[in-house]
């Protein structure tokens, strides 16, 4: 697939988002040419598609809260994994393609900080789209899960086989109900607690920043670089380039 005419981020809030900068960095490494970067503020699927229709040509959007589920529903794609959400949208020749890289990005970020999912216990609070994506990927990697009810409970899904007793000690925990833009996390007992929420005072060793860079690389592998994976920067290289662009 060739490069789009536009790429960027959609959702609300997005002013703090590092995704457009990541597009530009990785695109520069791959010599993608003059792709225009866009911020599409939208609180629901209707508003998103209204804004997207004004952009003529190919479009790649990283979709964040609160659009992940509503956009998936609006597009009517079948769901075989129980995720019911997307975080990557590509429009080419008027047709939409979708992908969810949240879970894979979380796995890559955990390995980056020295946590191997296989055999490890994850305590996870929340039941939204990101929670489902992470639970799915964690389970596929052989990890165990302790779900904690937040604003909603984690629904039933393929990850059910990996759920263990909440009296066990978790290796890592994450509160997925923390507000976007650096919102504080609810304390969850574990050997280590991480957050996937960052603000404008981010650092490259923040887990949230590591994860957003990781899931972005996973999306590149899926959509635009399946035959150029060796040319993509590594996660470490991408974080270093991100620091240089502060």
Coordinates of C-alpha atoms in Angstrom, one line a residue:
X1 CA 0.0 0.0 0.0
X2 CA 1.4 3.4 -0.9
X3 CA 1.6 6.3 1.5
X4 CA -1.6 8.4 2.1
X5 CA -2.2 12.0 1.4
X6 CA -2.9 12.7 5.1
X7 CA -2.2 11.1 8.4
X8 CA -2.7 12.1 12.0
X9 CA -4.9 11.6 15.0
X10 CA -8.6 11.8 15.8
X11 CA -10.5 11.9 19.1
X12 CA -10.9 14.2 22.1
X13 CA -8.7 15.4 23.8
X14 CA -5.8 15.2 21.3
X15 CA -3.8 18.4 21.7
X16 CA -1.2 16.5 23.8
X17 CA -1.0 13.6 21.3
X18 CA 2.5 12.5 20.2
X19 CA 1.0 10.5 17.3
X20 CA 1.4 13.2 14.6
X21 CA 5.0 13.6 15.6
X22 CA 5.5 9.8 15.4
X23 CA 4.0 9.8 11.9
X24 CA 6.4 12.4 10.8
X25 CA 9.4 10.7 12.4
X26 CA 8.8 7.3 11.0
X27 CA 7.7 8.7 7.6
X28 CA 10.9 10.6 7.5
X29 CA 12.9 7.4 8.1
X30 CA 11.0 5.7 5.3
X31 CA 11.2 8.7 3.0
X32 CA 7.4 8.9 2.7
X33 CA 7.4 12.3 0.9
X34 CA 5.1 15.2 1.7
X35 CA 2.2 13.7 3.7
X36 CA 0.1 16.3 5.4
X37 CA -0.4 15.9 9.2
X38 CA -3.9 16.5 10.6
X39 CA -5.6 16.7 14.0
X40 CA -9.3 15.8 13.9
X41 CA -11.0 16.7 17.1
X42 CA -14.2 14.6 17.3
X43 CA -16.3 13.4 20.2
X44 CA -18.3 10.8 18.2
X45 CA -18.3 8.8 15.0
X46 CA -20.6 11.3 13.1
X47 CA -18.3 14.2 13.9
X48 CA -15.2 12.2 12.9
X49 CA -16.6 11.1 9.5
X50 CA -17.8 14.6 8.8
X51 CA -14.3 16.0 9.3
X52 CA -12.7 13.1 7.4
X53 CA -14.9 13.6 4.4
X54 CA -13.4 17.1 3.9
X55 CA -10.0 15.6 3.3
X56 CA -9.7 14.4 -0.3
X57 CA -7.4 11.5 -0.9
X58 CA -5.8 8.7 1.1
X59 CA -6.1 9.0 4.9
X60 CA -4.5 7.2 7.8
X61 CA -5.8 8.1 11.2
X62 CA -4.8 6.9 14.7
X63 CA -8.1 6.8 16.5
X64 CA -8.2 7.5 20.3
X65 CA -10.9 8.0 23.0
X66 CA -13.8 8.3 22.7
X67 CA -14.0 7.1 19.1
X68 CA -12.6 3.5 19.1
X69 CA -15.9 1.7 19.7
X70 CA -18.3 4.2 18.0
X71 CA -16.2 4.2 14.8
X72 CA -16.0 0.4 14.7
X73 CA -19.8 0.3 15.1
X74 CA -20.4 2.9 12.3
X75 CA -18.2 1.0 9.9
X76 CA -19.9 -2.3 10.6
X77 CA -16.8 -4.5 10.5
X78 CA -17.2 -8.1 11.9
X79 CA -15.5 -8.8 15.2
X80 CA -14.0 -12.2 15.7
X81 CA -11.9 -11.4 18.8
X82 CA -14.3 -9.6 21.1
X83 CA -12.5 -6.3 20.8
X84 CA -15.4 -4.3 19.3
X85 CA -13.0 -1.4 18.7
X86 CA -10.3 0.0 16.3
X87 CA -7.5 2.4 16.9
X88 CA -6.1 2.6 13.3
X89 CA -8.1 3.6 10.3
X90 CA -6.9 3.7 6.7
X91 CA -9.0 5.1 3.8
X92 CA -7.8 4.2 0.3
X93 CA -9.9 4.8 -2.8
X94 CA -12.9 5.5 -0.6
X95 CA -12.7 2.2 1.3
X96 CA -11.8 1.9 5.0
X97 CA -9.4 -0.6 6.5
X98 CA -9.1 -1.0 10.2
X99 CA -6.7 -2.5 12.8
X100 CA -6.2 -2.4 16.6
X101 CA -2.6 -2.1 17.7
X102 CA -3.2 -1.2 21.4
X103 CA -2.7 -4.7 22.7
X104 CA 0.4 -5.4 20.6
X105 CA 1.8 -2.0 21.6
X106 CA 1.3 -2.8 25.3
X107 CA 3.1 -6.1 24.9
X108 CA 6.0 -4.5 23.2
X109 CA 6.2 -1.8 25.9
X110 CA 6.2 -4.3 28.7
X111 CA 9.0 -6.2 27.1
X112 CA 10.9 -2.9 26.7
X113 CA 10.7 -2.4 30.5
X114 CA 11.7 -6.0 31.3
X115 CA 8.3 -7.6 31.9
X116 CA 7.7 -10.8 29.8
X117 CA 3.9 -11.4 29.4
X118 CA 4.2 -15.2 29.2
X119 CA 3.5 -16.6 32.7
X120 CA 3.1 -13.1 34.2
X121 CA 0.0 -11.8 36.0
X122 CA -1.5 -8.5 34.8
X123 CA -4.0 -6.7 37.1
X124 CA -6.1 -4.6 34.8
X125 CA -8.7 -2.0 35.8
X126 CA -11.4 -1.1 33.3
X127 CA -13.4 -2.7 30.5
X128 CA -13.3 -0.4 27.6
X129 CA -11.8 -0.9 24.2
X130 CA -8.1 -0.5 25.3
X131 CA -8.7 -3.0 28.1
X132 CA -10.2 -5.6 25.8
X133 CA -7.3 -5.2 23.3
X134 CA -4.7 -5.5 26.0
X135 CA -6.5 -8.5 27.6
X136 CA -6.7 -10.2 24.2
X137 CA -3.0 -9.8 23.4
X138 CA -1.8 -10.6 27.0
X139 CA -3.8 -13.8 26.9
X140 CA -2.4 -14.8 23.5
X141 CA 1.1 -14.3 24.8
X142 CA 0.4 -16.8 27.6
X143 CA -0.1 -14.2 30.4
X144 CA -2.6 -14.3 33.2
X145 CA -5.2 -11.6 34.0
X146 CA -6.8 -10.3 37.2
X147 CA -9.7 -8.0 36.0
X148 CA -10.7 -5.1 38.3
X149 CA -14.0 -3.4 37.7
X150 CA -13.7 0.4 37.0
X151 CA -16.3 2.4 35.2
X152 CA -17.2 -0.8 33.6
X153 CA -16.3 -4.5 33.9
X154 CA -14.1 -6.4 31.5
X155 CA -16.6 -8.3 29.2
X156 CA -16.3 -11.9 28.4
X157 CA -14.0 -12.8 25.6
X158 CA -11.2 -15.0 24.4
X159 CA -9.2 -13.8 27.4
X160 CA -11.5 -15.6 29.9
X161 CA -9.2 -18.7 29.8
X162 CA -6.4 -16.5 31.3
X163 CA -8.3 -15.0 34.2
X164 CA -6.9 -16.1 37.6
X165 CA -7.9 -15.6 41.3
X166 CA -7.6 -12.0 42.5
X167 CA -5.8 -13.1 45.6
X168 CA -2.7 -13.9 43.6
X169 CA 0.2 -11.4 43.4
X170 CA 0.3 -9.5 40.1
X171 CA 3.6 -8.8 38.3
X172 CA 2.3 -5.6 36.7
X173 CA -0.9 -3.5 36.8
X174 CA -2.5 -0.8 34.8
X175 CA -5.5 1.5 35.4
X176 CA -7.2 2.0 32.0
X177 CA -9.8 4.3 33.5
X178 CA -7.2 7.0 34.1
X179 CA -8.1 10.2 32.2
X180 CA -6.3 10.9 28.9
X181 CA -3.8 13.7 29.0
X182 CA -1.9 12.6 32.1
X183 CA -4.8 11.7 34.5
X184 CA -3.9 10.0 37.7
X185 CA -4.2 6.2 38.2
X186 CA -6.2 4.3 40.8
X187 CA -3.6 2.3 43.0
X188 CA -3.5 -1.3 42.0
X189 CA -1.4 -3.8 43.9
X190 CA 1.4 -5.3 41.8
X191 CA 5.1 -5.6 41.5
X192 CA 4.9 -2.6 39.2
X193 CA 2.1 -0.3 38.2
X194 CA 2.3 1.5 34.8
X195 CA 0.1 4.2 33.2
X196 CA -0.8 4.6 29.6
X197 CA -1.8 8.3 30.1
X198 CA 0.7 11.0 29.4
X199 CA 0.6 14.8 29.2
X200 CA 2.7 17.6 27.6
X201 CA 5.4 17.1 30.2
X202 CA 6.1 13.5 29.0
X203 CA 9.5 11.8 29.1
X204 CA 10.7 9.0 26.8
X205 CA 11.0 6.6 29.8
X206 CA 7.3 7.1 30.7
X207 CA 5.5 3.8 30.0
X208 CA 2.7 5.7 28.3
X209 CA 5.1 7.2 25.8
X210 CA 6.8 3.9 25.3
X211 CA 3.4 2.3 24.5
X212 CA 2.2 4.9 22.1
X213 CA 5.5 4.6 20.2
X214 CA 5.2 0.8 20.2
X215 CA 1.6 0.6 19.0
X216 CA 2.5 3.1 16.3
X217 CA 5.3 0.9 15.0
X218 CA 2.9 -2.1 15.1
X219 CA 0.5 -0.1 12.9
X220 CA 3.2 0.7 10.4
X221 CA 4.0 -3.0 10.1
X222 CA 0.4 -3.8 9.4
X223 CA -0.5 -1.1 6.9
X224 CA 2.5 0.5 5.2
X225 CA 5.6 -1.5 5.8
X226 CA 4.8 -5.2 5.8
X227 CA 7.6 -5.6 3.2
X228 CA 9.9 -3.0 4.7
X229 CA 9.9 -4.0 8.4
X230 CA 13.7 -4.1 8.4
X231 CA 13.7 -0.4 7.4
X232 CA 11.5 0.7 10.3
X233 CA 13.3 2.2 13.4
X234 CA 13.4 -0.1 16.4
X235 CA 11.4 1.0 19.5
X236 CA 14.6 2.3 21.1
X237 CA 15.6 4.2 18.0
X238 CA 12.1 5.7 17.7
X239 CA 12.1 6.9 21.3
X240 CA 15.5 8.5 20.8
X241 CA 14.3 10.3 17.7
X242 CA 11.2 11.4 19.6
X243 CA 13.4 12.9 22.3
X244 CA 15.4 14.8 19.7
X245 CA 12.2 16.3 18.3
X246 CA 10.9 17.7 21.7

